[in-house]
Coordinates of C-alpha atoms in Angstrom, one line a residue:
Chain A
X1 CA -7.6 10.5 1.4
X2 CA -9.1 7.0 1.4
X3 CA -11.8 6.4 -1.1
X4 CA -12.2 2.7 -1.0
X5 CA -14.7 0.9 1.1
X6 CA -14.3 -2.8 1.6
X7 CA -16.6 -5.4 2.9
X8 CA -16.7 -7.4 4.9
X9 CA -14.3 -5.8 7.3
X10 CA -13.5 -9.3 8.7
X11 CA -14.2 -12.7 7.3
X12 CA -13.6 -16.1 9.0
X13 CA -13.9 -19.3 7.0
X14 CA -12.8 -22.9 7.1
X15 CA -10.0 -24.2 5.0
X16 CA -11.2 -25.3 1.6
X17 CA -14.0 -22.8 1.4
X18 CA -14.0 -19.8 -0.9
X19 CA -13.6 -16.3 0.3
X20 CA -15.1 -13.2 -1.4
X21 CA -14.1 -9.7 -0.6
X22 CA -15.7 -6.6 -2.1
X23 CA -14.3 -3.1 -2.8
X24 CA -16.1 0.1 -3.8
X25 CA -14.5 3.3 -4.9
X26 CA -15.7 6.8 -5.8
X27 CA -13.7 8.3 -8.7
X28 CA -12.8 7.2 -12.2
X29 CA -9.9 4.8 -12.3
X30 CA -7.1 3.7 -14.6
X31 CA -6.8 0.4 -12.8
X32 CA -7.6 -1.4 -9.6
X33 CA -5.2 -3.5 -7.7
X34 CA -5.4 -6.0 -4.8
X35 CA -2.7 -6.4 -2.2
X36 CA -2.2 -8.8 0.6
X37 CA -0.6 -7.9 4.0
X38 CA 0.4 -10.4 6.6
X39 CA 0.3 -9.1 10.1
X40 CA 3.0 -6.5 10.8
X41 CA 4.5 -6.9 7.3
X42 CA 4.6 -5.0 4.0
X43 CA 2.2 -5.4 1.1
X44 CA 2.4 -8.0 -1.6
X45 CA 0.9 -7.2 -5.0
X46 CA -1.6 -9.9 -6.0
X47 CA -3.4 -8.8 -9.1
X48 CA -4.2 -5.8 -11.3
X49 CA -7.3 -5.2 -13.4
X50 CA -7.5 -2.4 -15.8
X51 CA -10.6 -0.2 -16.2
X52 CA -11.4 -1.8 -19.6
X53 CA -11.3 -5.3 -18.2
X54 CA -14.2 -7.1 -16.4
X55 CA -12.6 -10.2 -15.0
X56 CA -9.1 -11.5 -14.4
X57 CA -7.7 -14.8 -13.0
X58 CA -4.4 -15.6 -11.4
X59 CA -4.1 -19.1 -9.8
X60 CA -6.7 -19.3 -7.1
X61 CA -7.6 -15.7 -7.4
X62 CA -10.4 -14.2 -9.5
X63 CA -11.0 -10.5 -9.7
X64 CA -14.0 -8.8 -11.2
X65 CA -14.5 -5.1 -12.0
X66 CA -17.7 -3.3 -12.6
X67 CA -16.9 0.3 -13.5
X68 CA -20.6 1.2 -13.7
X69 CA -21.0 0.4 -10.1
X70 CA -17.5 1.4 -9.2
X71 CA -16.9 -1.9 -7.5
X72 CA -14.6 -4.9 -7.6
X73 CA -14.5 -8.3 -5.9
X74 CA -11.7 -10.6 -5.1
X75 CA -12.5 -14.3 -4.9
X76 CA -10.0 -16.7 -3.3
X77 CA -11.0 -20.3 -4.1
X78 CA -10.1 -23.4 -2.1
X79 CA -8.7 -21.3 0.7
X80 CA -5.7 -22.4 2.8
X81 CA -4.7 -21.4 6.3
X82 CA -1.7 -19.6 4.8
X83 CA -4.2 -17.2 3.1
X84 CA -4.9 -15.7 6.5
X85 CA -4.0 -12.0 6.0
X86 CA -5.5 -8.6 5.4
X87 CA -6.5 -7.8 1.8
X88 CA -6.6 -4.3 0.4
X89 CA -7.9 -2.9 -2.8
X90 CA -6.1 0.1 -4.3
X91 CA -7.1 2.3 -7.1
X92 CA -4.9 4.3 -9.6
X93 CA -7.0 7.3 -10.5
X94 CA -7.5 8.3 -14.1
X95 CA -5.6 11.5 -13.5
X96 CA -2.8 9.7 -11.6
X97 CA -1.2 7.6 -14.2
X98 CA 1.8 9.9 -14.3
X99 CA 2.2 10.0 -10.5
X100 CA 1.4 6.4 -9.8
X101 CA -0.5 7.5 -6.7
X102 CA -2.6 4.8 -5.2
X103 CA -5.6 5.2 -2.9
X104 CA -6.2 2.2 -0.6
X105 CA -9.4 0.8 0.7
X106 CA -10.0 0.0 4.3
X107 CA -9.2 -3.7 3.9
X108 CA -10.7 -7.0 4.8
X109 CA -9.1 -9.2 7.4
X110 CA -9.4 -12.9 6.4
X111 CA -9.0 -15.7 8.8
X112 CA -8.8 -19.2 7.4
X113 CA -9.2 -21.9 10.0
X114 CA -7.4 -25.2 9.5
Chain B
X1 CA 10.3 -9.3 -8.8
X2 CA 11.7 -5.9 -7.6
X3 CA 12.7 -5.7 -4.0
X4 CA 12.4 -2.7 -1.7
X5 CA 14.0 -2.7 1.7
X6 CA 13.5 -0.5 4.8
X7 CA 15.7 0.2 7.7
X8 CA 15.3 -0.1 10.6
X9 CA 12.5 -2.6 10.9
X10 CA 11.7 -1.5 14.4
X11 CA 12.7 1.6 16.4
X12 CA 11.8 2.8 19.8
X13 CA 12.7 6.3 20.8
X14 CA 12.1 8.9 23.4
X15 CA 9.7 11.7 22.9
X16 CA 11.3 14.7 21.3
X17 CA 14.0 12.9 19.4
X18 CA 14.2 12.5 15.6
X19 CA 14.1 9.2 13.8
X20 CA 15.3 8.5 10.2
X21 CA 13.8 5.7 8.2
X22 CA 15.5 4.5 5.0
X23 CA 13.8 3.1 1.9
X24 CA 15.9 1.4 -0.7
X25 CA 15.1 -0.1 -4.1
X26 CA 17.6 -2.9 -4.3
X27 CA 17.5 -4.0 -8.0
X28 CA 16.0 -1.1 -9.8
X29 CA 16.1 2.6 -9.9
X30 CA 13.1 4.4 -8.6
X31 CA 12.4 8.0 -9.6
X32 CA 9.3 8.0 -7.4
X33 CA 8.8 6.5 -4.0
X34 CA 5.8 6.8 -1.7
X35 CA 5.6 7.0 2.1
X36 CA 2.5 5.6 3.9
X37 CA 1.6 5.3 7.6
X38 CA -0.6 2.6 8.9
X39 CA -2.3 2.6 12.4
X40 CA -3.3 -0.8 13.9
X41 CA -6.1 -2.5 12.1
X42 CA -6.4 0.4 9.7
X43 CA -5.5 0.9 6.0
X44 CA -2.5 2.7 4.5
X45 CA -2.7 6.5 4.4
X46 CA -0.5 8.1 1.8
X47 CA 1.7 10.7 3.5
X48 CA 3.8 12.0 0.6
X49 CA 5.3 11.3 -2.8
X50 CA 9.0 11.4 -3.0
X51 CA 10.6 12.4 -6.3
X52 CA 14.3 12.0 -6.9
X53 CA 16.0 15.3 -7.2
X54 CA 13.0 17.5 -6.3
X55 CA 10.9 18.3 -3.3
X56 CA 8.4 15.8 -2.0
X57 CA 4.7 16.3 -2.5
X58 CA 2.8 16.0 0.7
X59 CA -0.8 15.0 1.2
X60 CA -3.2 17.3 2.8
X61 CA -2.9 17.3 6.5
X62 CA 0.7 16.0 6.6
X63 CA 3.2 18.4 8.1
X64 CA 6.2 18.7 5.8
X65 CA 8.3 20.2 8.6
X66 CA 7.4 17.3 10.8
X67 CA 8.0 14.5 8.3
X68 CA 11.1 15.4 6.3
X69 CA 11.6 13.5 3.1
X70 CA 14.8 13.3 1.1
X71 CA 15.2 11.4 -2.2
X72 CA 18.8 12.1 -3.0
X73 CA 19.4 9.1 -5.3
X74 CA 17.5 6.8 -7.5
X75 CA 17.7 4.0 -5.0
X76 CA 17.2 5.8 -1.7
X77 CA 14.5 7.8 0.0
X78 CA 14.6 8.8 3.7
X79 CA 11.8 9.8 6.0
X80 CA 12.8 11.7 9.1
X81 CA 10.2 12.1 11.9
X82 CA 11.3 15.2 13.7
X83 CA 10.6 15.8 17.4
X84 CA 8.7 12.6 17.6
X85 CA 5.8 12.3 20.0
X86 CA 3.8 9.2 21.1
X87 CA 1.0 10.0 18.6
X88 CA 3.6 9.5 15.8
X89 CA 3.9 5.9 16.8
X90 CA 2.8 3.9 13.8
X91 CA 3.8 1.5 11.1
X92 CA 5.6 3.4 8.3
X93 CA 5.7 1.7 4.8
X94 CA 7.4 2.9 1.7
X95 CA 6.9 1.8 -1.9
X96 CA 8.6 2.4 -5.1
X97 CA 7.7 2.5 -8.8
X98 CA 9.9 0.8 -11.3
X99 CA 10.2 3.1 -14.3
X100 CA 11.7 0.4 -16.4
X101 CA 8.5 0.0 -18.4
X102 CA 6.9 2.8 -20.4
X103 CA 3.9 4.7 -19.1
X104 CA 1.2 4.0 -18.2
X105 CA 2.5 0.5 -17.3
X106 CA 5.2 1.9 -15.0
X107 CA 2.5 3.5 -12.9
X108 CA 0.7 0.3 -12.5
X109 CA 2.6 -1.6 -9.8
X110 CA 4.3 -0.4 -6.7
X111 CA 6.8 -2.5 -4.8
X112 CA 6.4 -2.2 -1.0
X113 CA 9.0 -2.3 1.7
X114 CA 8.5 -4.5 4.7
X115 CA 7.6 -1.5 6.9
X116 CA 9.1 0.2 10.0
X117 CA 7.4 0.0 13.4
X118 CA 8.0 3.2 15.2
X119 CA 7.2 3.4 18.9
X120 CA 7.7 6.8 20.7
X121 CA 7.8 6.6 24.4

């Protein structure tokens, strides 16, 4: 079952602008991950944030996690046309550490115009 | 990073035939692999968890007799769509966990295959 809700569903920005995507979830988590998917391709792991972390950076990516609100955000700074893709959050439930079972959000489609 | 491959990348078949999709971990051994399906412009839906040497665990609503999963080795899991129908047309993606690091870290990251586009006519 899908538990994640992401907003916006679609986002269109100009190159150089920042893009922010949000994800909400319903159950207690071990960690939350963000993935990227180019059209018709597999998923690429971007960044993971654990439940006891509040913020994490990786290059132009910044992820925040608010477990009290059960939400996370992904910020892509200084966007490039090559960032055009769909972005998904995925949660590893607190009871799923042994199975590794991820639950994916609905995704945000990002278009970066050159 | 770890690489997961899928074969074939695309398949077109007639209604009523069976189609086998392979998922391989190329540079690590995966005791657990996952199978997802994804409809156009939608998210990934977990179908089943494939465990090496044991029966797969199917998600609610997924017919195990329709979607046969075999995980016969630590580097290969197969998904067979039996008696395929047009409504089975979808993008099927597998992923694998690398157990090389101790729990819970090994549950943290999955490596995804490039996906298989199935079209049933």
